[in-house]
XYZ file of C-alpha atoms in Angstrom:
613
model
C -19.193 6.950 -49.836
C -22.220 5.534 -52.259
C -24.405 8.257 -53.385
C -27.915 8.930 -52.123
C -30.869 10.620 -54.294
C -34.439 11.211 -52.865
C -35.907 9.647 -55.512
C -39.822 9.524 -56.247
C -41.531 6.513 -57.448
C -41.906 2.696 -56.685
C -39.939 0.955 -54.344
C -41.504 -2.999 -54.893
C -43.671 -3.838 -57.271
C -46.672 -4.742 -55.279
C -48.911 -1.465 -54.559
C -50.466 -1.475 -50.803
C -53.304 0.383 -51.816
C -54.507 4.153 -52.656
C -56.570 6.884 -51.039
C -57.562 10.048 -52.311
C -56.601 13.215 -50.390
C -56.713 17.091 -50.388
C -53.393 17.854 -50.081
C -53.926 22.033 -50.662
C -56.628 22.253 -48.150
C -55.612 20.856 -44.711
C -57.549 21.193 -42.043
C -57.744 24.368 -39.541
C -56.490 23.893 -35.844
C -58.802 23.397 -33.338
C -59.151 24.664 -29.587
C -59.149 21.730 -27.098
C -56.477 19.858 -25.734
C -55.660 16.371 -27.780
C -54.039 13.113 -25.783
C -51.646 10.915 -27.469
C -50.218 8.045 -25.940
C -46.327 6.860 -26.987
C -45.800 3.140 -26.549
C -42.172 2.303 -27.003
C -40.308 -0.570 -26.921
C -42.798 -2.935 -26.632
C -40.871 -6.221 -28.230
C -44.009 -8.076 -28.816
C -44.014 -11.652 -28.457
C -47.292 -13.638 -29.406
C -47.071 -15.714 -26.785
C -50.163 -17.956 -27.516
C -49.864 -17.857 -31.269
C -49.206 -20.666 -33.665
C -47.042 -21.409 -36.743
C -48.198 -21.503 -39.799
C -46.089 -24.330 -41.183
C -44.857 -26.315 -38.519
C -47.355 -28.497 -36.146
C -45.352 -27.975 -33.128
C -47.495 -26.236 -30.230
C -45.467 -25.487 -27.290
C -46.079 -25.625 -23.961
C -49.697 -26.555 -22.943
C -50.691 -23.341 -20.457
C -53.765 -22.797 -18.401
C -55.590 -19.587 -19.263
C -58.657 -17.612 -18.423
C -60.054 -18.386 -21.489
C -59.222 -22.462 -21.383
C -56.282 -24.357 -22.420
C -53.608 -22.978 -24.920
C -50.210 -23.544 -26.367
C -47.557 -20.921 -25.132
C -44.319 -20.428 -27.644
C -42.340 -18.887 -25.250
C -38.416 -18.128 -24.713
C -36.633 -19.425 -21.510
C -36.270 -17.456 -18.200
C -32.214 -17.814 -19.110
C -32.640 -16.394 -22.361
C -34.496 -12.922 -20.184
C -32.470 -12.655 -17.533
C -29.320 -12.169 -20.240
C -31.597 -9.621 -22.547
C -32.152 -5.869 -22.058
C -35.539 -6.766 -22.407
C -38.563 -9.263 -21.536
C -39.939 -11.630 -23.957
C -42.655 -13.199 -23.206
C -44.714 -10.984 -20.096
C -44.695 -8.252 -22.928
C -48.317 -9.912 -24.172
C -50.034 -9.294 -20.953
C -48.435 -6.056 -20.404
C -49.449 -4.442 -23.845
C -53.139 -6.054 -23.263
C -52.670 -4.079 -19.822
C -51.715 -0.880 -20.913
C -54.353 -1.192 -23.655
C -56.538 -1.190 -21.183
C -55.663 1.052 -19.374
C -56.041 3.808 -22.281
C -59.518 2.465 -22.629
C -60.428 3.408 -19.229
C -58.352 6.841 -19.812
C -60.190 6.902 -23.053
C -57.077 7.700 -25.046
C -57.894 7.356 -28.867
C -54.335 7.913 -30.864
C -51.855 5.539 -30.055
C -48.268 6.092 -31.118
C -45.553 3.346 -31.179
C -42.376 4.473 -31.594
C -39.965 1.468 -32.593
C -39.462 -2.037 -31.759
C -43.347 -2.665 -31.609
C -41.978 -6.418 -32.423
C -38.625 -8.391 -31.573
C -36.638 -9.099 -34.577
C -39.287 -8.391 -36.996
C -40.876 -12.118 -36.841
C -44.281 -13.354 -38.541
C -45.564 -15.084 -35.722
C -45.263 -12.206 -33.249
C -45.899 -9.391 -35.871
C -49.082 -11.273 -37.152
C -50.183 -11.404 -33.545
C -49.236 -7.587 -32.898
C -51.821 -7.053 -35.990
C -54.477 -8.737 -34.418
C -54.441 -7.097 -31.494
C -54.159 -3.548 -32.290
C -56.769 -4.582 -34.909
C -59.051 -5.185 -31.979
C -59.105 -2.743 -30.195
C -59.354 -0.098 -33.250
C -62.667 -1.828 -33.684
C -64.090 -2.675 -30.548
C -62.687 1.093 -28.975
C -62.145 3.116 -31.814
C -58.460 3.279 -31.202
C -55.897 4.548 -33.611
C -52.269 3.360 -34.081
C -49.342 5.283 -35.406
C -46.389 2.776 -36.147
C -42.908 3.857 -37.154
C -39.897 0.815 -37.243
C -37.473 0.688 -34.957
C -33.632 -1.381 -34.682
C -35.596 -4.339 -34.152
C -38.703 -4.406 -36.596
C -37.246 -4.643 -39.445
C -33.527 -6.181 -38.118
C -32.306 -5.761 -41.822
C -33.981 -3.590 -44.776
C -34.527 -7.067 -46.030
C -35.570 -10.016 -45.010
C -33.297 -12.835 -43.223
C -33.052 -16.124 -41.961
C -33.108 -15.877 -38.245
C -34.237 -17.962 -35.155
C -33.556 -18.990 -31.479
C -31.808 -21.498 -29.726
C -33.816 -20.880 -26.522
C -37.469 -21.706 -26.912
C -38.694 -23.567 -23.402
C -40.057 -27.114 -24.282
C -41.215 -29.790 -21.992
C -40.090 -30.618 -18.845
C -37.966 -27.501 -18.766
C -35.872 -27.757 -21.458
C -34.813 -25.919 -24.215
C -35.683 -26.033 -27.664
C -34.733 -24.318 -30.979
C -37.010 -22.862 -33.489
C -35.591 -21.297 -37.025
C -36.379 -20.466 -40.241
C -36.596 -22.779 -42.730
C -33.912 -20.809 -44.813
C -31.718 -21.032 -41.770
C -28.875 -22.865 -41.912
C -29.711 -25.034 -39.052
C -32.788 -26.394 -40.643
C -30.708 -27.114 -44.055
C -30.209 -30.524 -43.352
C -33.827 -31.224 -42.106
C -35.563 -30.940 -39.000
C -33.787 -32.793 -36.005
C -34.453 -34.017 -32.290
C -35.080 -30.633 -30.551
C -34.767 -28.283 -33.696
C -38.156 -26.812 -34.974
C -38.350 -25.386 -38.285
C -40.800 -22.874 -39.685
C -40.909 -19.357 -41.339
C -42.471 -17.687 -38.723
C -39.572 -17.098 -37.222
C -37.779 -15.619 -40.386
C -36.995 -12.079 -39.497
C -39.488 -9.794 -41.974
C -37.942 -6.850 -43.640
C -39.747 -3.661 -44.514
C -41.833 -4.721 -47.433
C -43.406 -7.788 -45.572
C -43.730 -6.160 -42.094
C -45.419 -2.686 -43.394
C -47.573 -5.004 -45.446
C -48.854 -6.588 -42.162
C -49.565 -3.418 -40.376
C -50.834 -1.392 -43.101
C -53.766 -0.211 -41.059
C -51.688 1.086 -38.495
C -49.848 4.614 -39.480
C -47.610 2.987 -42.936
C -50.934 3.024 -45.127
C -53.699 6.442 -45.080
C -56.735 5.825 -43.584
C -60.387 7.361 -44.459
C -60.417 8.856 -41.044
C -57.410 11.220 -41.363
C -57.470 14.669 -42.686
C -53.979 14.695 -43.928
C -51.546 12.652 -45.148
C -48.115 13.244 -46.762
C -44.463 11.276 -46.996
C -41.137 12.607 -47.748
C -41.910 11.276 -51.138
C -45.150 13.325 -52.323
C -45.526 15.298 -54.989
C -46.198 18.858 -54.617
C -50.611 19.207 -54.701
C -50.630 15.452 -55.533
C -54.536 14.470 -55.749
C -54.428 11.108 -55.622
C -52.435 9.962 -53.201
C -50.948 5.760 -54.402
C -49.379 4.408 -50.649
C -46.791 2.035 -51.599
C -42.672 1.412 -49.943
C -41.354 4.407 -50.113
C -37.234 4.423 -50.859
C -34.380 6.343 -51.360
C -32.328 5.878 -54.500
C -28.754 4.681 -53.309
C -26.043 4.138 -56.001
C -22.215 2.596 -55.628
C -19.662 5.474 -56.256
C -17.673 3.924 -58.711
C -20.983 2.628 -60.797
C -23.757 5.434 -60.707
C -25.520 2.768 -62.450
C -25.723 0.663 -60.239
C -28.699 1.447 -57.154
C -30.778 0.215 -54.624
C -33.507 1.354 -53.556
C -33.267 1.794 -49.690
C -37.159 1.949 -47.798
C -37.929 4.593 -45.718
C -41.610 5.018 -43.996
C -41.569 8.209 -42.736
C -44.773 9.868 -42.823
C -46.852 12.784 -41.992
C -50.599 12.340 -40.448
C -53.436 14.623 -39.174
C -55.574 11.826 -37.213
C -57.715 14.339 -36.051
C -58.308 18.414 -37.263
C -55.346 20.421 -35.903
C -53.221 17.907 -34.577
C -50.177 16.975 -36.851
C -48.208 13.603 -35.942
C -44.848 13.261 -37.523
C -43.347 10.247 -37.597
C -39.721 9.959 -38.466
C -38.414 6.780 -39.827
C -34.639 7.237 -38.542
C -33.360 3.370 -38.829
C -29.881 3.840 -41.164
C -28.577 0.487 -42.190
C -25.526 1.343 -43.523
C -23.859 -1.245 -46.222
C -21.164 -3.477 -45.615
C -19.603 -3.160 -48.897
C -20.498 0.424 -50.259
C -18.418 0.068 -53.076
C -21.042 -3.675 -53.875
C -25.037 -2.981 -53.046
C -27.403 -5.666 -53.175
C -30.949 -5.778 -51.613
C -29.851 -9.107 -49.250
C -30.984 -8.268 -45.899
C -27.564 -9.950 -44.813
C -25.033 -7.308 -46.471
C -26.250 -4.450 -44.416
C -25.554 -3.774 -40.919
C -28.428 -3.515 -38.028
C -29.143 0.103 -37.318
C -29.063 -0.202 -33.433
C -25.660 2.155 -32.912
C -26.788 4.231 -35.609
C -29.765 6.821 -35.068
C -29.390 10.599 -35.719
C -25.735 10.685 -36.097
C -25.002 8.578 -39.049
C -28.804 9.705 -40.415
C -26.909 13.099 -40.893
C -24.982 11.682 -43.260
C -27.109 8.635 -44.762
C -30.549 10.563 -45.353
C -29.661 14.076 -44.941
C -33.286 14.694 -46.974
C -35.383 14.107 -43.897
C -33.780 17.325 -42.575
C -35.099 19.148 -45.452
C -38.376 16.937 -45.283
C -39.082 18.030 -41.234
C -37.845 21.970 -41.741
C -40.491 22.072 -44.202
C -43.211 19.967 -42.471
C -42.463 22.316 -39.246
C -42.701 25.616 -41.173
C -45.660 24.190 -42.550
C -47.629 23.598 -39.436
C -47.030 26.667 -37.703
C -48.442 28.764 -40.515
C -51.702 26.543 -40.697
C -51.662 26.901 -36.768
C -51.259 23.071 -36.251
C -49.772 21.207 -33.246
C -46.760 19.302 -34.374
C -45.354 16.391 -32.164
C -42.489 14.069 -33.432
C -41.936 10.330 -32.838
C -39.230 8.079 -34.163
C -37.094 5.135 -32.083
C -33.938 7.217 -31.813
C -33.025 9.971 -29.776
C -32.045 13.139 -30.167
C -30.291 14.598 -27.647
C -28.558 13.487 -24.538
C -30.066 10.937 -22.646
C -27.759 10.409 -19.562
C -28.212 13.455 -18.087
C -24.564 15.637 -18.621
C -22.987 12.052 -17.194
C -21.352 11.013 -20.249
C -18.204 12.462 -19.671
C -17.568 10.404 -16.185
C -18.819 7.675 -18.252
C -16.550 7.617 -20.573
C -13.904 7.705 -17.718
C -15.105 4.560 -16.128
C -16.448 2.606 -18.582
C -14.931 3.454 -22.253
C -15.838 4.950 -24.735
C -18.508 3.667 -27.009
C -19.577 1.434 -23.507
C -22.619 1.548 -21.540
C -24.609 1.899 -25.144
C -22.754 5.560 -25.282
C -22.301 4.992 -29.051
C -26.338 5.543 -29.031
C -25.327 9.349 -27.911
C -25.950 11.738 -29.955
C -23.428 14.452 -30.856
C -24.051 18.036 -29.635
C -23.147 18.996 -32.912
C -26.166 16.158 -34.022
C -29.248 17.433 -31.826
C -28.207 21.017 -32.985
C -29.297 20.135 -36.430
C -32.000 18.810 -35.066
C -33.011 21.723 -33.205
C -32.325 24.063 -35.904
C -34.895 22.195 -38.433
C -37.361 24.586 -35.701
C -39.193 21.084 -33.795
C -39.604 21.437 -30.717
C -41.133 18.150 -29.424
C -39.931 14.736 -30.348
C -40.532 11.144 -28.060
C -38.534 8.608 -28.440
C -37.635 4.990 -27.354
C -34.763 2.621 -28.252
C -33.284 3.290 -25.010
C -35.288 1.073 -22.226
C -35.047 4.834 -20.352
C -36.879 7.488 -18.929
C -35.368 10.703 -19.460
C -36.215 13.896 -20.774
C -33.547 16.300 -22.658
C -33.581 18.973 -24.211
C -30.980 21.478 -26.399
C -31.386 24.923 -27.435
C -31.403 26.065 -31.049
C -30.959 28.827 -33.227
C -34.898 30.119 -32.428
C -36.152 27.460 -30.493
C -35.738 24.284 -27.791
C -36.349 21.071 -28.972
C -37.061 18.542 -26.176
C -36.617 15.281 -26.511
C -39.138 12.716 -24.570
C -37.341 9.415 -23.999
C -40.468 6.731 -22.869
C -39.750 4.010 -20.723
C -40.114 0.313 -22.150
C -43.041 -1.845 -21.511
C -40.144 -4.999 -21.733
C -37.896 -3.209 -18.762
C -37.756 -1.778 -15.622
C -39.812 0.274 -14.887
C -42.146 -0.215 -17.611
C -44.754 2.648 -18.474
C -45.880 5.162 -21.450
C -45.716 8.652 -21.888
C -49.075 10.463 -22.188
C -48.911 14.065 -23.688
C -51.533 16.560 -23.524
C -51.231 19.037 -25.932
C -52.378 22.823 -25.938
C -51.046 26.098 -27.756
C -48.188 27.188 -26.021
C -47.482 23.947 -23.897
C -47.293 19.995 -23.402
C -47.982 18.225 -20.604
C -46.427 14.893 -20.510
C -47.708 12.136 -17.944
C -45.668 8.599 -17.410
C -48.089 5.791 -16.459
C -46.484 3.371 -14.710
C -47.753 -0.160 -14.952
C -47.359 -2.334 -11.827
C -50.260 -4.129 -12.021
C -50.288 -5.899 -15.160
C -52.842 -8.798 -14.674
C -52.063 -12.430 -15.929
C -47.873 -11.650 -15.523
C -47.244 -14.615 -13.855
C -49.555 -17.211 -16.012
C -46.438 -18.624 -17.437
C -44.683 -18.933 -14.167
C -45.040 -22.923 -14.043
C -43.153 -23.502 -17.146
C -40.311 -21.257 -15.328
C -40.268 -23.434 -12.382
C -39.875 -26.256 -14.867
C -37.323 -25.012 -15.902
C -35.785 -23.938 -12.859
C -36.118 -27.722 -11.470
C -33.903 -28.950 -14.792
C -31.338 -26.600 -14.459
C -30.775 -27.359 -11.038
C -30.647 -31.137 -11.792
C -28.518 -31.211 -15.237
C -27.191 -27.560 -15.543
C -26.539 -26.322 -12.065
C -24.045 -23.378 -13.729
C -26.783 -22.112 -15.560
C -29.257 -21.237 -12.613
C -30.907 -18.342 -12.282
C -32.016 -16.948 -8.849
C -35.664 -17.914 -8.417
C -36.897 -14.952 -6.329
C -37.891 -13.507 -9.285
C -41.010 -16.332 -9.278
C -42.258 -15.138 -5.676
C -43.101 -11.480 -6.781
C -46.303 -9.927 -6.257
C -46.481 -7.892 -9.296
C -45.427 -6.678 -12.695
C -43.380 -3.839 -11.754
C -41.483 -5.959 -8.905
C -40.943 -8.583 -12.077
C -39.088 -6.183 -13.688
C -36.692 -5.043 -10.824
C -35.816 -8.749 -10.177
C -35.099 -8.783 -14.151
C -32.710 -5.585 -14.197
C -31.191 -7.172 -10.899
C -30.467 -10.561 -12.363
C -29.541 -8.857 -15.698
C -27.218 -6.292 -13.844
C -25.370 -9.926 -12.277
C -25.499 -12.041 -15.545
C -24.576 -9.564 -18.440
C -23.933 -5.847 -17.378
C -21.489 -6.343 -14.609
C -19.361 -9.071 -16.387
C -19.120 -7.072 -19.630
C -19.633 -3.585 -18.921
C -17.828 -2.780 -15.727
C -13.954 -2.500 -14.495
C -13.410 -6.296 -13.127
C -11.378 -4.674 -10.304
C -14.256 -2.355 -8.906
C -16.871 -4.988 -9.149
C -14.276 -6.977 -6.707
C -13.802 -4.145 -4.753
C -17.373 -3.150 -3.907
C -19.109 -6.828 -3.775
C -16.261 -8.633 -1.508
C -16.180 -5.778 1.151
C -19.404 -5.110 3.831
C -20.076 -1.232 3.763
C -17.374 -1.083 7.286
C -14.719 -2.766 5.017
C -15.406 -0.670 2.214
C -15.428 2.359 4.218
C -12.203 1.785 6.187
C -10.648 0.797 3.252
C -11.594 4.527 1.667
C -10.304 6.438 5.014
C -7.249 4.702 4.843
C -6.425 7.076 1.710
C -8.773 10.159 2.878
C -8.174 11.439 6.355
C -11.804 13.464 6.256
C -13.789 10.523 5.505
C -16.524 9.703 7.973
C -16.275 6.158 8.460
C -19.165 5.736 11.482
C -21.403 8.469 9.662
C -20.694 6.334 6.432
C -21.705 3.124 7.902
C -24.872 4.112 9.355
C -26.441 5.492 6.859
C -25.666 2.566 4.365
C -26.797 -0.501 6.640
C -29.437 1.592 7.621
C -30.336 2.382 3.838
C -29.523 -0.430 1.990
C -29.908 -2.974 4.570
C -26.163 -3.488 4.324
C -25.971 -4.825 0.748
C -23.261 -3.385 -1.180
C -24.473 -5.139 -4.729
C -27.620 -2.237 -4.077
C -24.558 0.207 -5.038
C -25.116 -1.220 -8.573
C -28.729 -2.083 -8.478
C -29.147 1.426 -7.589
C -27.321 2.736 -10.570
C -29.294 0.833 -12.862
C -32.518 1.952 -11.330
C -31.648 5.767 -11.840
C -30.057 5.340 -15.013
C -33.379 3.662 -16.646
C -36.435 5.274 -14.747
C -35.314 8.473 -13.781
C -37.596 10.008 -11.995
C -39.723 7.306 -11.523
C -37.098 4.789 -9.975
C -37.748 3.280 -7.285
C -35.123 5.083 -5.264
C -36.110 6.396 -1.842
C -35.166 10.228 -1.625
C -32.925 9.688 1.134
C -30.654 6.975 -0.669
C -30.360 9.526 -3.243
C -29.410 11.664 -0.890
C -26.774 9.567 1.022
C -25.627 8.954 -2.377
C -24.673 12.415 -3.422
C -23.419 13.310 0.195
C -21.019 9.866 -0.728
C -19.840 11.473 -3.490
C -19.311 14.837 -2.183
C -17.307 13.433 0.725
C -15.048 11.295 -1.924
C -14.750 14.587 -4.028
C -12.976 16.225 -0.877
C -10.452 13.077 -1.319
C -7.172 12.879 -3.486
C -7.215 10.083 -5.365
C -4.919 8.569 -8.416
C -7.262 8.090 -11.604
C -5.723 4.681 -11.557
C -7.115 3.787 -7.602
C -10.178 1.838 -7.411
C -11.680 4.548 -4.851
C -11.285 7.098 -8.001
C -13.168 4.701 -9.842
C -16.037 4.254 -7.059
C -16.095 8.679 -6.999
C -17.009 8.388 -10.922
C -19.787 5.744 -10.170
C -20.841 7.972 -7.651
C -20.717 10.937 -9.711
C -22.836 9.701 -12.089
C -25.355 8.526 -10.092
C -25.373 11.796 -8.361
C -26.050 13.234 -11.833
C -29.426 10.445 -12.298
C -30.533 12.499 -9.412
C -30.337 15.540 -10.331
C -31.343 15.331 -13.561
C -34.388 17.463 -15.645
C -37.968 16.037 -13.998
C -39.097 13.197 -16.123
C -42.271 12.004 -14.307
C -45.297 14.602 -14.560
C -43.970 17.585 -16.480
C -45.063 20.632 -18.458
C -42.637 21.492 -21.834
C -43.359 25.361 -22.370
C -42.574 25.492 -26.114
C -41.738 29.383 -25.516
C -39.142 29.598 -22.992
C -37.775 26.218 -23.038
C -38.634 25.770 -19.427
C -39.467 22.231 -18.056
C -41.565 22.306 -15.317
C -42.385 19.469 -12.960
C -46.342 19.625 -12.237
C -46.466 16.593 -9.467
């Protein structure tokens, strides 16, 4: 293992700027409630933006502002990703919006504000948030998720799946890219802005936005001040990382954690908790392409990789609750459980490591966490809506998982803060207006699958919707049949469930359980779920990612957990596929049940969550 210093001083040579602050005089508490609004998960794409170095348009697109040029992925390329692409620019404009009419003023983003880290969407990102800081005095708190910066450093990158004319695809990279070595070719567009930006370049770009201190903010601090430092100098703030066998030899790994008070009393902590760990520990460089992404990573391997923050956030916490200040916590990762006590059967059907389980963190993990004395902390990363929570040596520390704008169901979390509790709020955004602008270009493409690639179609339901929020279930539906249930799921209970009706697979189960209710079985699921057994699935995605919010009727949930009661009363092998249909029902039975994660109240002295709606 290379060794790690905390190490104060200059990261890059180029200085972002300075601003002069009191660090020995913060500012007192004060009495009435303060809203903040966590956006996670928003994987920007600049949809209508242009490159800088390439003359290539896109897709001409009708818009309510006149013709423009949409650089936009394929439907394909969605349907096989965890997230949207392109919809997130109307959606982020919509929940904008929508804080404007809530008048919301501090904005938090916690992770994976862009995809990939990319100029042309982060540029765009900018822009935006730049707008509406001036035209609604809005303020934005930024901290980098897995997919900001993809690597500490920057790297070639690019996609094969850009939707060109007449429906077909087209490739965009990076000049440095090895597909644009030889040139540009037929189909292959080449141009920097769609390098992907390590920390240096993409904190340079949103400077304004939480990475740099701003005139307005009472406070401002890093892991990396120095004790009653005057004059505070903002610049890429590192630690010191050195090979074991040469203590020589170091790098200087970023880190932009910060501490802000936006407004008096309120303190916003934001935790920068990407680890990418080296390939070659024993051989650092500072080539984006030598270190691994920090997706599987989070608080687990931060533990061992930056075990300062710990000392960084006891202090920070102490800190605040001496000047009487309310402390809330954002980074991308979680920190405790996020799948509602389910792992376990998890592991049993799926695998371990599978169904993103490797994201867990340890018990062991979120009592650290707990024990540094926060108690609340929103995250993202997950595409979920969950709240957790884990008791520590004086206190509970919940943990605030906000649903992705890119996902089903797509929302923010909205917490209202007062002295001895937090209300937290998730707005759900249906009606996101303009979603379907680029709908024509997905018919296109649509029209040229079916003609030349008929083993590529996608099912084109998802183009008759009648809002955002239906978008989104026809996207977890059509990613649920393209990606999770080929590579995620036991081949032989996908067979079993989707090529029997609900009387097959119900017959089938009595055959091997003497007390199972075959008629009472079969009413309630063609009654229910209109006799589709690939709803089993849908279903389970629909708890698993909204919680509380999914759109789940109460008494499917219901005839779900009597399901799995009356399978419990069975005797099955662990090897029999109806043993493996009890854990799927087991787990989903666990969704249900799960802590309330739609309207809630956190009391910070009891630990007690209680659900307000």
């Amino acid at each position: 293992m290379f060794k790690k210093n905390l190490t104060l001083g200059m990261c890059f040579s180029v200085l972002l700027g300075c601003q002069s602050l009191d660090k020995a005089a913060p500012v007192e508490g004060g009495d009435s409630p303060q809203k903040v609004a966590f956006l996670a998960d928003i994987h920007f794409h600049n949809v209508y933006g242009k490159l800088h170095d390439n003359q290539y348009l896109g897709l001409s697109t009708q818009t309510p502002d006149g013709e423009k040029h949409a650089l936009i992925r394929s439907m394909g390329a969605q349907l096989k990703s965890t997230r949207l692409f392109n919809e997130t620019y109307f959606v982020l404009l919509a929940a904008l919006d929508d804080l404007v009419k809530r008048d919301v003023k501090l904005v938090a983003l916690p992770g994976d504000f862009s995809d990939d880290g990319q100029p042309l969407h982060l540029r765009g990102l900018a822009s935006i948030l730049k707008r509406y800081k001036e035209e609604h005095g809005m303020r934005f708190f930024a901290i980098p998720g897995n997919h900001d910066p993809v690597r500490p450093f920057t790297t070639a990158s690019g996609k094969k799946d850009f939707l060109g004319d007449n429906g077909q695809e087209v490739a965009i990279y990076s000049l440095d890219d090895k597909h644009c070595a030889q040139g540009q070719t037929d189909g292959l567009v080449c141009s920097n802005d769609l390098q992907k930006w390590g920390y240096k370049e993409i904190v340079a770009t949103l400077a304004d936005f939480g990475f740099y201190p701003n005139s307005q903010d009472k406070y401002f601090e890093t892991p990396f001040t120095q004790a009653n430092q005057k004059q505070f100098i903002f610049e890429e703030r590192y630690f010191k990382w050195c090979e074991t066998n040469n203590p020589t030899k170091c790098i200087a790994m970023p880190d932009t954690s910060y501490l802000v008070e936006p407004i008096d009393g309120l303190w916003l902590l934001a935790l920068d908790a990407n680890v990418y760990q080296p390939k070659d520990e024993e051989h650092l460089t500072q080539k984006g392409e030598d270190f691994k992404g920090s997706s599987g990573a989070g608080y687990n391997v931060l533990l061992q990789y930056k075990p300062e923050l710990l000392n960084w956030i006891t202090d920070v916490v102490q800190r605040a609750k001496k000047q009487n200040k309310q402390l809330v916590a954002f980074s991308h990762f979680p920190m405790t459980d996020f799948y509602d006590a389910a792992q376990p059967e998890m592991e049993r059907l799926f695998g371990k490591g599978k169904q993103q389980m490797a994201r867990m963190p340890l018990l062991s993990t979120a009592k650290v966490l707990a024990n540094t004395g926060l108690q609340v902390h929103v995250a993202g990363h997950m595409h979920i809506n969950d709240t957790g929570s884990v008791v520590g040596e004086h206190n509970t520390l919940f943990n605030i998982q906000a649903p992705s704008l890119a996902a089903y169901r797509p929302g923010y979390k909205l917490l209202t803060l007062s002295d001895d509790f937090v209300d937290v709020e998730t707005v759900v955004l249906d009606e996101v207006p303009r979603f379907d602008e680029l709908f024509g270009h997905y018919k296109d493409e649509h029209s040229h699958l079916r003609r030349y690639s008929p083993s590529k179609l996608w099912n084109d339901k998802i183009l008759e919707v009648g809002n955002y929020g239906e978008f989104t279930d026809h996207h977890l539906q059509e990613l649920i049949r393209l990606r999770y249930l080929p590579r995620e799921w036991p081949d032989d209970l996908v067979s079993y469930v989707s090529e029997h009706t609900f009387t097959g697979l119900f017959e089938t189960i009595a055959l091997e359980c003497d007390s199972f209710n075959v008629d009472t079985a079969v009413s309630h699921a063609n009654t229910l779920l209109q006799g589709k057994t690939s709803e089993l699935f849908n279903d389970f995605y629909r708890l698993r990612n909204a919680d509380s919010i999914a759109q789940v009727s109460g008494a499917r949930q219901a005839f779900y957990i009597w399901f799995h009661r009356a399978l419990n009363q069975c005797s099955f092998k662990q090897d029999d596929l109806n043993y493996k249909l009890s854990l799927m029902l087991e787990i989903m039975a666990k969704f249900s049940n799960a802590q309330p994660s739609d309207t809630i109240r956190l009391h910070l002295e009891t630990g007690e969550i209680k659900e307000l709606n």
